[in-house]
Each structure stands twice: as C-alpha cells, then as structure tokens.
Amino acid sequence: MKTNSSSWSPAHWRRHLETFGSDDNPVLVSGPRGEIEGMCNLGELTDQGRRSSQALGAYLRILYVDQLRFLPSIISDSEMVYLRATRIPRAIESLQETFWGMYPPHSRSKNFPPPAIILRAPTDETLNPNNGYCKRFAQLAQAFSRRSAERWNTSAELDYVNDLIGKWMPEDSQRVAIDSQPRLSGVLDTINSTLAHGSGTKLPKEFYDKKGMAIINRLVIEEWFSGYNESQEYRALGIGSLLGDVVSRMILSVEKNSKGKSCQLKRSDGTPSSINRSNATVKLGLSGCHDTTLAAILTSLGALKLETWPQFTSHIALELFRKDEESVSAAWKADEIPSPGGSAQHIRINDGIRQPFLPVEAMDKKRSVEKAPSIGRKKIDSLQPSARSKLDGYYVRILFNDQPVTVPGCKASGKHLDGDESFCTLESFKGIVDKFTPLHWKQDCWSNLNDPAFPVKPKPAGY
C-alpha cells in the first residue's frame, strides 16, 4: 500500500527456492543447466503448464467468441463469468492462464475489473474429491484402494512392472505395488510429468515400456476410480456436490432464458443454422480443478471408460442447448460451462463434430414466464408437472478433450436428441445426477462411519 494512501500498487519481486546441500548447508534450487530463476515448488505450474493452459484459453476464444459468437469479443461484464478454483497453486494458475488466453488484456474493456476467482475453505471444498476433510469418503477411498492392493500386488502384471523398474525402488520398499512407497500412482505421476517436459527430465527407458505403462495406467485407474463405477455413496461424496452445482446453474439458466433474448445464427456457408445462443447472466463458468475431478465426473456418469490417466491440461466441457420451438427449423440456445485443462496437442478447431456458425442480427422474442419457485436442487421426481415441463427442449452435451462422450442412461429413446445420443435431454441428465447429489454433503461426510464400505449390490454409474 502506498504511504498516506488507501490504494494498492503491484509489488515486483523475484523468488528463489532453497533446499539442503550435501552437508546440510542451505543451497539454491537449480535446473539441469544451473538456472535458478523460475524454479517451481511442489504443486505449482511449470512453464509448459502455463503455455498449454493459455493455449486452451486461446482455443476456447476461437470457438466461443470468433466462430460461434456466443461470447463477446470485448468483455466488460464481470458477472458474465464464474471463475472458481481449488486452493492448490497449480489449479489457480491454470485457471488464470486459461482466462488470460480467452480474454487477454486487449480484449477487456477499460471498465472491466480484475476478475474474481472463487475459493473455498478446505473443509468446504467439492471441486475435487475431498478425502482430506470428508471422513466417510476417505473411508471408502481407502477401502477401494486396499481392494486393488490385495488384488494386484502379487499379480503377474506387477511382476512384469517390477522386472522393468523395481531396481530403482528405495531399499525400504523394494517392490512396486499399489500401496508401495512411492505408490504406484506416484510412479505414474512422475512418468507422466517427465513425458510432458522434454529430454532434460527423462527417466531410464524402462519406465516408458509400452506394456508396462498400460498395466500401470489400468491398475491405478481401478484403484482411484472404480468406486465411482460401483457405489452411489462414493459418487455422492466424491463428486456429487459439484455436479449438483453444475446442474443447478443449468436450471438457473433455463429459468432466466425463459425471459431472455436470442440470437439467430448462420453457418459459414450462409445457410440458416439450427442453433441460437442465450443471453443468460452467467455465460461462462471455468473451474481450475484436477485430474481426479475430471475422471470422477466421467466415471460417475458412466460416460467414458478411461484407459490412461487424464493428461496434463485435459478438460471437460458441459454445454446446455435449447430447442427453439418458435423457429421453423430446429434451433438451439446454449450456455457453456467448461472445466479447464485440455491438452493443446488434442485440440482441433474444425473436427467435423462442431461446425462453425456466424451470427447475424439478434432478434427480440417475447416469452411469458410462469411465476413459480426456483427448481434449484430439487429432485426431478419431486417436481410438479408445470415445473418439470420447463426442462422440455433442453439438452446437455459433454466433451472430454473436445470429443463428445455419451451417458449410458441417455441412450434410450426419448432421452436424447433424435439422431445423436451425445445430446442428453436435460430432464434425463438431471435425473441421473440427482441420484448422487447429496442434500447435506458435510453432514453426509460424517455419517455411516460404521457401515461397510462396499455396496451390497453395485449400482452402475450413468443411470
């Protein structure tokens, strides 16, 4: 703060990291070429991570600003965006870089304030599976991890992995195992981080053996995410509150859209499009989260069987579309709520799945709005017909690293857009998410502590 002033100014400074030297004296942390500037601490984003996150933001700008014209090219309304991250530094930094890529300084109006990023206290965090403060979820996670350890630790699969890399394990934990030190998941983290950062970080070639990598990925994915596939309680405590928030935001958009404006769009060839984009207050939600968040969402919805751990800067987009019955041809409105992260090398602009649309002038449409209490997080089965009918004509699409995925419970006739199962009706999607959206997450985190961890009968995800 400036002297005799209530205004704040930036403080410019450099940071160096320090560690123990060979004789316990303090030494500066340095890189492979002796550099001391820009060293990353644990949990921070590397320069490569910053570049890929900013590239994701630039891609989202091309798609939603330049091609679809869903978002403005110059942002002036801070209420249009909802930014949230966990307290982990790399999650906040990924979110900052992604938003910067979408809206670099020249694309912000003079009156646009610094964007606010929403954080939660650790005890309230639901943006990633919270086994640190949700005791019941920690119990469940430990039980599923132990089951994987008992199943695989002495298996032929891990014998193969140990023949490859066991000689590099520490003396007090010489066999690579699900629950070794380092854990098998930690070994995978290290391998993946070296793959992303060039020759200067490479491990011995045995760590990159194709068969060995496939085994490690399969076993670690089972350890961490099989609970979401099998247990309703696991889904509810691990990711249910977050998905409940997303669906609630979609419902709020539905209710606001009933009295909003719409924009007629055209395809790049000049023909009328079938999509309209909405004027809801919050048009963009970005969340700086984690690989465990993305995998928990996908597995809880039964939308994708992961074969490899989500790569750095992976992302999920959840899009809400609306059929406009006033249009002669089928028309859509969409509110986009993406989760950040997508890997830059997986991003393609025109992949045949999304066609570019170009807008023409907006048209006002008067709509009558039934005055009724907000639907919010009310369960779909408890809604009166008049409230439930508000969801008619709305569809949800999920994209993982820009590829559409399908929720199995949306495949039945009448539960998706005719001709495309990846467009799930909002009513069906809400009904699926409702089943594992907790009403009192913090209370549930301290309930059932003496109950068995595994369900009597597994409840498949995505229905």
CSV table of C-alpha atoms in Angstrom, one decimal:
chain,number,residue,atom,x,y,z
A,1,MET,CA,0.0,0.0,0.0
A,2,LYS,CA,1.3,3.5,-0.9
A,3,THR,CA,2.2,5.8,2.0
A,4,ASN,CA,-0.7,8.0,3.2
A,5,SER,CA,-3.0,6.3,0.7
A,6,SER,CA,-5.7,3.7,0.7
A,7,SER,CA,-4.8,2.4,-2.8
A,8,TRP,CA,-2.6,-0.6,-3.5
A,9,SER,CA,0.1,-1.0,-6.2
A,10,PRO,CA,1.8,-4.1,-7.5
A,11,ALA,CA,4.9,-5.3,-5.7
A,12,HIS,CA,7.6,-6.5,-8.1
A,13,TRP,CA,9.9,-9.2,-6.7
A,14,ARG,CA,11.8,-12.3,-7.6
A,15,ARG,CA,11.6,-15.6,-5.8
A,16,HIS,CA,14.3,-18.3,-5.5
A,17,LEU,CA,13.9,-21.7,-3.9
A,18,GLU,CA,16.2,-23.0,-1.3
A,19,THR,CA,17.0,-26.6,-0.1
A,20,PHE,CA,19.5,-28.6,1.8
A,21,GLY,CA,23.0,-29.1,0.4
A,22,SER,CA,25.2,-32.2,0.7
A,23,ASP,CA,26.5,-31.2,4.2
A,24,ASP,CA,23.1,-29.8,5.3
A,25,ASN,CA,24.0,-26.2,4.4
A,26,PRO,CA,21.4,-24.1,2.5
A,27,VAL,CA,21.7,-24.1,-1.3
A,28,LEU,CA,19.6,-22.6,-4.0
A,29,VAL,CA,17.5,-25.0,-6.1
A,30,SER,CA,18.7,-25.0,-9.7
A,31,GLY,CA,17.6,-26.5,-13.0
A,32,PRO,CA,19.5,-29.0,-15.2
A,33,ARG,CA,21.6,-26.2,-16.7
A,34,GLY,CA,22.2,-24.4,-13.4
A,35,GLU,CA,19.4,-21.9,-13.8
A,36,ILE,CA,17.9,-20.5,-10.6
A,37,GLU,CA,15.1,-18.3,-12.0
A,38,GLY,CA,11.6,-19.6,-12.4
A,39,MET,CA,12.0,-22.8,-10.4
A,40,CYS,CA,8.8,-24.5,-9.4
A,41,ASN,CA,7.8,-25.5,-5.9
A,42,LEU,CA,5.6,-28.6,-5.2
A,43,GLY,CA,2.1,-28.1,-6.5
A,44,GLU,CA,3.0,-25.2,-8.8
A,45,LEU,CA,2.5,-24.9,-12.6
A,46,THR,CA,5.5,-25.3,-14.8
A,47,ASP,CA,6.2,-23.0,-17.8
A,48,GLN,CA,5.0,-25.8,-20.1
A,49,GLY,CA,1.8,-26.0,-18.0
A,50,ARG,CA,1.3,-22.2,-18.4
A,51,ARG,CA,1.7,-22.4,-22.1
A,52,SER,CA,-0.7,-25.3,-22.5
A,53,SER,CA,-3.3,-23.7,-20.2
A,54,GLN,CA,-3.1,-20.4,-22.2
A,55,ALA,CA,-3.4,-22.4,-25.4
A,56,LEU,CA,-6.6,-23.9,-24.1
A,57,GLY,CA,-8.0,-20.4,-23.4
A,58,ALA,CA,-7.0,-19.3,-26.9
A,59,TYR,CA,-8.8,-22.3,-28.4
A,60,LEU,CA,-11.9,-21.6,-26.3
A,61,ARG,CA,-11.8,-18.0,-27.6
A,62,ILE,CA,-11.6,-19.1,-31.2
A,63,LEU,CA,-14.6,-21.5,-30.7
A,64,TYR,CA,-16.9,-19.5,-28.5
A,65,VAL,CA,-16.0,-15.9,-29.4
A,66,ASP,CA,-14.8,-16.0,-33.0
A,67,GLN,CA,-16.7,-18.9,-34.5
A,68,LEU,CA,-19.9,-19.2,-32.5
A,69,ARG,CA,-20.1,-15.6,-31.4
A,70,PHE,CA,-21.6,-16.9,-28.1
A,71,LEU,CA,-19.3,-14.8,-26.0
A,72,PRO,CA,-18.4,-11.1,-26.7
A,73,SER,CA,-15.0,-10.3,-28.3
A,74,ILE,CA,-14.5,-7.5,-25.7
A,75,ILE,CA,-15.5,-8.4,-22.2
A,76,SER,CA,-17.0,-5.7,-20.0
A,77,ASP,CA,-19.3,-7.5,-17.6
A,78,SER,CA,-17.6,-9.4,-14.8
A,79,GLU,CA,-20.9,-11.0,-13.8
A,80,MET,CA,-20.9,-12.9,-17.1
A,81,VAL,CA,-18.2,-15.3,-15.9
A,82,TYR,CA,-18.0,-17.6,-12.9
A,83,LEU,CA,-14.4,-18.5,-12.0
A,84,ARG,CA,-13.6,-21.0,-9.3
A,85,ALA,CA,-10.5,-23.0,-8.3
A,86,THR,CA,-9.2,-25.2,-5.5
A,87,ARG,CA,-6.6,-23.7,-3.2
A,88,ILE,CA,-3.8,-25.7,-4.9
A,89,PRO,CA,-1.5,-23.2,-6.6
A,90,ARG,CA,-1.4,-25.1,-10.0
A,91,ALA,CA,-5.2,-25.1,-10.1
A,92,ILE,CA,-5.4,-21.4,-9.6
A,93,GLU,CA,-2.6,-20.7,-12.0
A,94,SER,CA,-4.2,-23.0,-14.7
A,95,LEU,CA,-7.4,-21.0,-14.3
A,96,GLN,CA,-5.6,-17.7,-14.6
A,97,GLU,CA,-3.8,-18.7,-17.7
A,98,THR,CA,-6.9,-20.2,-19.4
A,99,PHE,CA,-8.9,-17.0,-18.7
A,100,TRP,CA,-5.9,-14.9,-20.0
A,101,GLY,CA,-5.9,-17.0,-23.2
A,102,MET,CA,-9.7,-16.4,-23.6
A,103,TYR,CA,-9.6,-12.7,-22.8
A,104,PRO,CA,-6.1,-11.2,-23.0
A,105,PRO,CA,-5.8,-7.6,-21.8
A,106,HIS,CA,-6.6,-6.0,-25.2
A,107,SER,CA,-9.9,-7.8,-25.2
A,108,ARG,CA,-11.1,-6.3,-21.9
A,109,SER,CA,-12.9,-3.0,-21.7
A,110,LYS,CA,-11.4,-0.2,-19.6
A,111,ASN,CA,-14.1,-0.6,-17.0
A,112,PHE,CA,-13.7,-4.4,-16.7
A,113,PRO,CA,-12.5,-5.1,-13.1
A,114,PRO,CA,-9.9,-7.7,-12.2
A,115,PRO,CA,-11.8,-11.0,-12.5
A,116,ALA,CA,-12.7,-12.6,-9.1
A,117,ILE,CA,-11.7,-16.2,-8.5
A,118,ILE,CA,-13.8,-18.0,-6.0
A,119,LEU,CA,-12.1,-20.2,-3.5
A,120,ARG,CA,-13.4,-22.4,-0.7
A,121,ALA,CA,-12.0,-23.4,2.7
A,122,PRO,CA,-10.6,-26.9,2.7
A,123,THR,CA,-13.5,-28.2,4.8
A,124,ASP,CA,-16.0,-26.9,2.1
A,125,GLU,CA,-14.0,-28.0,-1.0
A,126,THR,CA,-16.0,-30.0,-3.5
A,127,LEU,CA,-14.1,-29.1,-6.7
A,128,ASN,CA,-12.0,-32.2,-6.2
A,129,PRO,CA,-12.7,-35.4,-4.2
A,130,ASN,CA,-12.1,-34.3,-0.7
A,131,ASN,CA,-10.8,-37.2,1.2
A,132,GLY,CA,-8.8,-34.8,3.5
A,133,TYR,CA,-11.9,-33.5,5.2
A,134,CYS,CA,-14.8,-35.8,4.2
A,135,LYS,CA,-14.2,-38.7,6.6
A,136,ARG,CA,-16.7,-41.1,5.1
A,137,PHE,CA,-15.3,-40.6,1.6
A,138,ALA,CA,-11.8,-41.2,3.0
A,139,GLN,CA,-13.0,-44.5,4.4
A,140,LEU,CA,-14.5,-45.5,1.1
A,141,ALA,CA,-11.4,-44.4,-0.9
A,142,GLN,CA,-9.1,-46.4,1.4
A,143,ALA,CA,-11.3,-49.5,1.2
A,144,PHE,CA,-11.3,-49.5,-2.6
A,145,SER,CA,-7.5,-48.8,-2.6
A,146,ARG,CA,-6.9,-51.8,-0.3
A,147,ARG,CA,-9.1,-54.0,-2.5
A,148,SER,CA,-6.9,-53.1,-5.5
A,149,ALA,CA,-3.7,-53.7,-3.5
A,150,GLU,CA,-5.0,-57.2,-2.4
A,151,ARG,CA,-6.0,-58.0,-6.0
A,152,TRP,CA,-2.8,-56.8,-7.8
A,153,ASN,CA,0.2,-56.5,-5.5
A,154,THR,CA,1.4,-60.1,-6.1
A,155,SER,CA,0.0,-60.4,-9.6
A,156,ALA,CA,1.8,-61.3,-12.8
A,157,GLU,CA,1.1,-57.8,-14.1
A,158,LEU,CA,3.0,-56.2,-11.3
A,159,ASP,CA,5.7,-58.9,-11.6
A,160,TYR,CA,6.3,-57.6,-15.1
A,161,VAL,CA,6.4,-53.9,-13.9
A,162,ASN,CA,8.9,-54.8,-11.1
A,163,ASP,CA,11.2,-56.6,-13.6
A,164,LEU,CA,11.3,-53.3,-15.5
A,165,ILE,CA,11.7,-50.7,-12.8
A,166,GLY,CA,11.9,-52.4,-9.4
A,167,LYS,CA,15.7,-51.9,-9.2
A,168,TRP,CA,15.1,-48.1,-8.8
A,169,MET,CA,12.8,-48.5,-5.8
A,170,PRO,CA,14.1,-47.5,-2.4
A,171,GLU,CA,15.6,-50.1,-0.1
A,172,ASP,CA,12.7,-49.9,2.4
A,173,SER,CA,10.1,-50.5,-0.3
A,174,GLN,CA,11.8,-52.5,-3.0
A,175,ARG,CA,8.7,-53.9,-4.7
A,176,VAL,CA,6.5,-51.7,-6.9
A,177,ALA,CA,2.9,-52.1,-5.6
A,178,ILE,CA,-0.4,-50.3,-5.4
A,179,ASP,CA,0.5,-49.2,-1.8
A,180,SER,CA,4.3,-49.1,-2.0
A,181,GLN,CA,6.4,-46.1,-1.2
A,182,PRO,CA,6.3,-44.4,-3.6
A,183,ARG,CA,2.8,-45.7,-4.5
A,184,LEU,CA,2.2,-47.0,-8.0
A,185,SER,CA,0.1,-43.8,-8.6
A,186,GLY,CA,3.1,-41.7,-7.6
A,187,VAL,CA,5.3,-43.6,-10.1
A,188,LEU,CA,2.7,-42.9,-12.8
A,189,ASP,CA,2.6,-39.2,-11.9
A,190,THR,CA,6.4,-39.0,-12.2
A,191,ILE,CA,6.4,-40.8,-15.6
A,192,ASN,CA,3.7,-38.5,-17.0
A,193,SER,CA,5.4,-35.3,-15.7
A,194,THR,CA,8.7,-36.3,-17.5
A,195,LEU,CA,6.8,-37.1,-20.7
A,196,ALA,CA,5.5,-33.5,-20.7
A,197,HIS,CA,8.8,-31.7,-20.1
A,198,GLY,CA,11.4,-32.9,-22.6
A,199,SER,CA,14.7,-34.7,-22.5
A,200,GLY,CA,16.1,-32.9,-19.5
A,201,THR,CA,13.7,-34.7,-17.2
A,202,LYS,CA,13.7,-38.2,-18.8
A,203,LEU,CA,13.9,-41.4,-16.7
A,204,PRO,CA,15.5,-44.6,-17.9
A,205,LYS,CA,13.8,-46.1,-20.9
A,206,GLU,CA,12.3,-49.0,-18.9
A,207,PHE,CA,9.8,-46.6,-17.3
A,208,TYR,CA,8.3,-45.9,-20.8
A,209,ASP,CA,7.8,-49.5,-21.8
A,210,LYS,CA,4.5,-49.7,-23.6
A,211,LYS,CA,3.2,-52.8,-21.9
A,212,GLY,CA,4.4,-51.6,-18.5
A,213,MET,CA,2.7,-48.2,-19.0
A,214,ALA,CA,-0.6,-49.9,-20.0
A,215,ILE,CA,-0.5,-52.1,-16.8
A,216,ILE,CA,0.3,-49.1,-14.5
A,217,ASN,CA,-2.5,-47.0,-16.0
A,218,ARG,CA,-5.1,-49.8,-15.7
A,219,LEU,CA,-4.3,-50.6,-12.1
A,220,VAL,CA,-4.0,-47.0,-10.9
A,221,ILE,CA,-7.3,-46.1,-12.6
A,222,GLU,CA,-9.0,-49.0,-10.9
A,223,GLU,CA,-7.6,-48.1,-7.5
A,224,TRP,CA,-8.7,-44.4,-7.8
A,225,PHE,CA,-11.9,-44.5,-9.7
A,226,SER,CA,-13.6,-48.0,-9.5
A,227,GLY,CA,-15.6,-46.7,-6.5
A,228,TYR,CA,-17.4,-44.2,-8.8
A,229,ASN,CA,-18.4,-47.0,-11.1
A,230,GLU,CA,-19.8,-49.2,-8.4
A,231,SER,CA,-21.0,-47.1,-5.4
A,232,GLN,CA,-23.7,-44.5,-5.3
A,233,GLU,CA,-22.3,-43.3,-1.9
A,234,TYR,CA,-18.9,-43.0,-3.4
A,235,ARG,CA,-20.2,-40.8,-6.3
A,236,ALA,CA,-22.3,-38.7,-3.9
A,237,LEU,CA,-19.4,-37.8,-1.6
A,238,GLY,CA,-16.7,-37.7,-4.2
A,239,ILE,CA,-18.2,-35.6,-6.9
A,240,GLY,CA,-22.0,-35.4,-6.4
A,241,SER,CA,-22.0,-31.9,-4.8
A,242,LEU,CA,-20.0,-30.4,-7.7
A,243,LEU,CA,-22.2,-31.9,-10.4
A,244,GLY,CA,-25.2,-30.8,-8.4
A,245,ASP,CA,-23.9,-27.3,-8.6
A,246,VAL,CA,-23.4,-27.5,-12.4
A,247,VAL,CA,-26.9,-28.8,-12.9
A,248,SER,CA,-28.3,-26.1,-10.7
A,249,ARG,CA,-26.5,-23.5,-12.8
A,250,MET,CA,-28.1,-25.0,-15.9
A,251,ILE,CA,-31.5,-24.9,-14.3
A,252,LEU,CA,-31.0,-21.3,-13.4
A,253,SER,CA,-30.0,-20.6,-17.0
A,254,VAL,CA,-33.2,-22.3,-18.1
A,255,GLU,CA,-35.3,-20.1,-15.9
A,256,LYS,CA,-33.6,-17.0,-16.9
A,257,ASN,CA,-33.7,-17.9,-20.6
A,258,SER,CA,-37.5,-18.0,-20.5
A,259,LYS,CA,-37.4,-14.2,-20.4
A,260,GLY,CA,-34.2,-13.6,-22.4
A,261,LYS,CA,-33.3,-12.7,-25.9
A,262,SER,CA,-31.9,-14.9,-28.6
A,263,CYS,CA,-29.5,-14.6,-31.5
A,264,GLN,CA,-30.1,-16.0,-34.9
A,265,LEU,CA,-27.0,-17.7,-36.3
A,266,LYS,CA,-25.8,-18.8,-39.8
A,267,ARG,CA,-23.4,-21.4,-40.8
A,268,SER,CA,-20.2,-20.3,-42.5
A,269,ASP,CA,-21.7,-21.1,-45.9
A,270,GLY,CA,-24.5,-18.6,-45.2
A,271,THR,CA,-27.3,-21.1,-44.7
A,272,PRO,CA,-29.5,-20.7,-41.6
A,273,SER,CA,-28.2,-22.6,-38.6
A,274,SER,CA,-30.1,-24.7,-36.2
A,275,ILE,CA,-28.5,-23.1,-33.1
A,276,ASN,CA,-29.3,-20.0,-31.1
A,277,ARG,CA,-27.3,-18.8,-28.2
A,278,SER,CA,-28.8,-17.5,-25.0
A,279,ASN,CA,-28.4,-14.2,-23.0
A,280,ALA,CA,-28.2,-15.7,-19.6
A,281,THR,CA,-26.3,-13.6,-16.9
A,282,VAL,CA,-23.6,-16.2,-16.4
A,283,LYS,CA,-22.5,-17.4,-19.8
A,284,LEU,CA,-19.1,-18.9,-18.9
A,285,GLY,CA,-18.1,-21.0,-15.9
A,286,LEU,CA,-14.4,-22.0,-15.6
A,287,SER,CA,-13.1,-24.2,-12.8
A,288,GLY,CA,-9.5,-24.8,-12.0
A,289,CYS,CA,-9.6,-28.4,-10.8
A,290,HIS,CA,-7.6,-31.6,-11.1
A,291,ASP,CA,-7.2,-34.9,-13.0
A,292,THR,CA,-9.1,-36.6,-10.2
A,293,THR,CA,-12.0,-34.2,-10.8
A,294,LEU,CA,-12.3,-34.9,-14.5
A,295,ALA,CA,-12.0,-38.7,-14.0
A,296,ALA,CA,-14.6,-38.6,-11.2
A,297,ILE,CA,-17.1,-36.8,-13.4
A,298,LEU,CA,-16.6,-39.1,-16.4
A,299,THR,CA,-16.8,-42.3,-14.4
A,300,SER,CA,-19.7,-41.2,-12.2
A,301,LEU,CA,-21.7,-40.5,-15.3
A,302,GLY,CA,-20.6,-43.8,-16.9
A,303,ALA,CA,-19.6,-41.6,-19.9
A,304,LEU,CA,-16.1,-43.0,-20.6
A,305,LYS,CA,-14.0,-46.0,-19.7
A,306,LEU,CA,-10.6,-44.4,-19.1
A,307,GLU,CA,-7.6,-46.4,-20.5
A,308,THR,CA,-5.0,-43.8,-19.5
A,309,TRP,CA,-4.8,-41.3,-16.7
A,310,PRO,CA,-6.0,-37.8,-17.8
A,311,GLN,CA,-3.1,-36.0,-19.3
A,312,PHE,CA,-2.0,-32.5,-18.3
A,313,THR,CA,-4.3,-29.7,-19.3
A,314,SER,CA,-7.2,-32.2,-20.0
A,315,HIS,CA,-10.6,-30.6,-19.8
A,316,ILE,CA,-14.3,-31.3,-19.8
A,317,ALA,CA,-16.9,-29.0,-21.3
A,318,LEU,CA,-20.6,-29.3,-20.2
A,319,GLU,CA,-22.8,-27.5,-22.7
A,320,LEU,CA,-26.5,-26.7,-22.4
A,321,PHE,CA,-28.6,-26.4,-25.5
A,322,ARG,CA,-32.2,-25.4,-26.1
A,323,LYS,CA,-34.6,-26.2,-28.9
A,324,ASP,CA,-36.4,-23.1,-30.0
A,325,GLU,CA,-39.9,-24.1,-31.0
A,326,GLU,CA,-40.6,-20.6,-32.5
A,327,SER,CA,-38.2,-21.3,-35.3
A,328,VAL,CA,-39.3,-23.0,-38.4
A,329,SER,CA,-36.3,-25.2,-38.4
A,330,ALA,CA,-34.9,-26.7,-35.2
A,331,ALA,CA,-32.9,-24.1,-33.3
A,332,TRP,CA,-30.8,-24.2,-30.3
A,333,LYS,CA,-29.7,-22.0,-27.4
A,334,ALA,CA,-26.6,-22.9,-25.5
A,335,ASP,CA,-25.0,-21.9,-22.2
A,336,GLU,CA,-21.4,-23.3,-22.0
A,337,ILE,CA,-19.9,-24.3,-18.6
A,338,PRO,CA,-16.4,-25.7,-19.4
A,339,SER,CA,-13.9,-27.1,-16.9
A,340,PRO,CA,-10.4,-26.1,-17.8
A,341,GLY,CA,-7.5,-28.0,-18.8
A,342,GLY,CA,-7.5,-29.6,-22.4
A,343,SER,CA,-4.2,-30.7,-23.8
A,344,ALA,CA,-3.1,-28.4,-26.6
A,345,GLN,CA,-2.0,-31.2,-28.9
A,346,HIS,CA,-5.5,-32.7,-28.7
A,347,ILE,CA,-7.3,-29.5,-29.7
A,348,ARG,CA,-8.7,-29.3,-33.2
A,349,ILE,CA,-10.7,-26.4,-34.4
A,350,ASN,CA,-12.8,-28.0,-37.2
A,351,ASP,CA,-13.1,-31.6,-36.4
A,352,GLY,CA,-16.4,-32.4,-38.1
A,353,ILE,CA,-18.2,-32.5,-34.8
A,354,ARG,CA,-18.7,-28.8,-34.3
A,355,GLN,CA,-19.5,-26.8,-37.4
A,356,PRO,CA,-18.5,-23.1,-37.3
A,357,PHE,CA,-21.5,-20.7,-37.1
A,358,LEU,CA,-21.5,-17.0,-37.8
A,359,PRO,CA,-24.2,-14.7,-36.3
A,360,VAL,CA,-26.5,-12.2,-37.9
A,361,GLU,CA,-28.6,-9.6,-36.1
A,362,ALA,CA,-30.2,-10.5,-32.9
A,363,MET,CA,-34.0,-10.7,-32.7
A,364,ASP,CA,-36.1,-10.0,-29.6
A,365,LYS,CA,-38.5,-12.7,-28.6
A,366,LYS,CA,-41.2,-12.1,-26.0
A,367,ARG,CA,-41.9,-15.0,-23.8
A,368,SER,CA,-44.3,-15.5,-20.9
A,369,VAL,CA,-42.8,-16.7,-17.7
A,370,GLU,CA,-44.7,-18.7,-15.1
A,371,LYS,CA,-44.0,-17.2,-11.7
A,372,ALA,CA,-43.1,-20.2,-9.6
A,373,PRO,CA,-40.4,-21.0,-7.0
A,374,SER,CA,-37.0,-21.9,-8.5
A,375,ILE,CA,-36.3,-25.5,-9.3
A,376,GLY,CA,-32.8,-25.3,-8.0
A,377,ARG,CA,-31.6,-28.6,-6.5
A,378,LYS,CA,-35.0,-30.1,-6.1
A,379,LYS,CA,-35.0,-33.7,-7.2
A,380,ILE,CA,-36.6,-34.3,-10.6
A,381,ASP,CA,-39.1,-36.8,-9.1
A,382,SER,CA,-40.4,-34.2,-6.7
A,383,LEU,CA,-41.2,-31.6,-9.4
A,384,GLN,CA,-44.7,-30.7,-10.3
A,385,PRO,CA,-45.6,-31.2,-14.0
A,386,SER,CA,-45.6,-27.5,-14.5
A,387,ALA,CA,-42.1,-27.1,-13.2
A,388,ARG,CA,-40.8,-30.3,-14.9
A,389,SER,CA,-42.1,-29.0,-18.3
A,390,LYS,CA,-39.7,-26.1,-18.1
A,391,LEU,CA,-36.9,-28.5,-18.9
A,392,ASP,CA,-38.5,-29.6,-22.1
A,393,GLY,CA,-36.5,-29.0,-25.2
A,394,TYR,CA,-33.2,-28.6,-23.4
A,395,TYR,CA,-30.2,-30.9,-24.0
A,396,VAL,CA,-26.8,-31.4,-22.3
A,397,ARG,CA,-23.6,-32.4,-24.1
A,398,ILE,CA,-20.4,-33.5,-22.5
A,399,LEU,CA,-17.0,-33.1,-24.2
A,400,PHE,CA,-13.7,-34.6,-22.9
A,401,ASN,CA,-10.7,-33.0,-24.6
A,402,ASP,CA,-13.0,-31.8,-27.3
A,403,GLN,CA,-14.6,-35.2,-28.0
A,404,PRO,CA,-18.2,-35.9,-27.2
A,405,VAL,CA,-19.0,-38.7,-24.8
A,406,THR,CA,-22.3,-40.4,-24.1
A,407,VAL,CA,-24.0,-41.1,-20.8
A,408,PRO,CA,-25.5,-44.6,-20.9
A,409,GLY,CA,-28.7,-43.6,-19.2
A,410,CYS,CA,-29.4,-41.2,-22.1
A,411,LYS,CA,-29.3,-43.8,-24.8
A,412,ALA,CA,-32.9,-44.9,-24.5
A,413,SER,CA,-35.4,-43.5,-26.9
A,414,GLY,CA,-36.8,-40.1,-25.8
A,415,LYS,CA,-33.9,-39.4,-23.6
A,416,HIS,CA,-31.6,-37.8,-26.2
A,417,LEU,CA,-31.8,-35.8,-29.3
A,418,ASP,CA,-33.0,-37.8,-32.3
A,419,GLY,CA,-30.0,-39.0,-34.2
A,420,ASP,CA,-27.3,-38.1,-31.6
A,421,GLU,CA,-27.1,-39.9,-28.3
A,422,SER,CA,-24.4,-37.5,-27.0
A,423,PHE,CA,-27.2,-34.8,-26.6
A,424,CYS,CA,-28.9,-35.9,-23.4
A,425,THR,CA,-32.2,-34.3,-22.5
A,426,LEU,CA,-31.8,-32.0,-19.5
A,427,GLU,CA,-34.5,-33.9,-17.7
A,428,SER,CA,-32.7,-37.2,-18.1
A,429,PHE,CA,-29.4,-35.7,-17.2
A,430,LYS,CA,-30.7,-34.1,-14.1
A,431,GLY,CA,-32.4,-37.3,-13.1
A,432,ILE,CA,-29.1,-39.2,-13.4
A,433,VAL,CA,-27.2,-36.6,-11.4
A,434,ASP,CA,-29.9,-36.2,-8.8
A,435,LYS,CA,-29.4,-39.8,-7.7
A,436,PHE,CA,-26.0,-39.0,-6.4
A,437,THR,CA,-26.3,-35.3,-5.5
A,438,PRO,CA,-26.2,-35.0,-1.7
A,439,LEU,CA,-28.6,-32.8,0.1
A,440,HIS,CA,-26.3,-32.2,3.0
A,441,TRP,CA,-22.7,-33.0,1.9
A,442,LYS,CA,-20.9,-32.0,5.1
A,443,GLN,CA,-23.3,-34.0,7.2
A,444,ASP,CA,-23.1,-37.0,5.0
A,445,CYS,CA,-19.3,-36.9,5.3
A,446,TRP,CA,-19.6,-37.8,8.9
A,447,SER,CA,-22.4,-40.3,8.5
A,448,ASN,CA,-22.4,-44.1,8.1
A,449,LEU,CA,-18.9,-44.3,9.6
A,450,ASN,CA,-19.5,-47.8,10.9
A,451,ASP,CA,-21.2,-49.1,7.8
A,452,PRO,CA,-19.5,-51.4,5.2
A,453,ALA,CA,-17.6,-49.5,2.5
A,454,PHE,CA,-18.8,-51.7,-0.4
A,455,PRO,CA,-22.4,-51.7,-1.5
A,456,VAL,CA,-24.3,-54.9,-1.1
A,457,LYS,CA,-25.1,-54.7,-4.8
A,458,PRO,CA,-23.0,-52.5,-7.1
A,459,LYS,CA,-25.0,-49.6,-8.7
A,460,PRO,CA,-23.7,-49.0,-12.2
A,461,ALA,CA,-22.9,-45.4,-13.0
A,462,GLY,CA,-24.7,-43.3,-15.6
A,463,TYR,CA,-28.3,-44.4,-15.0
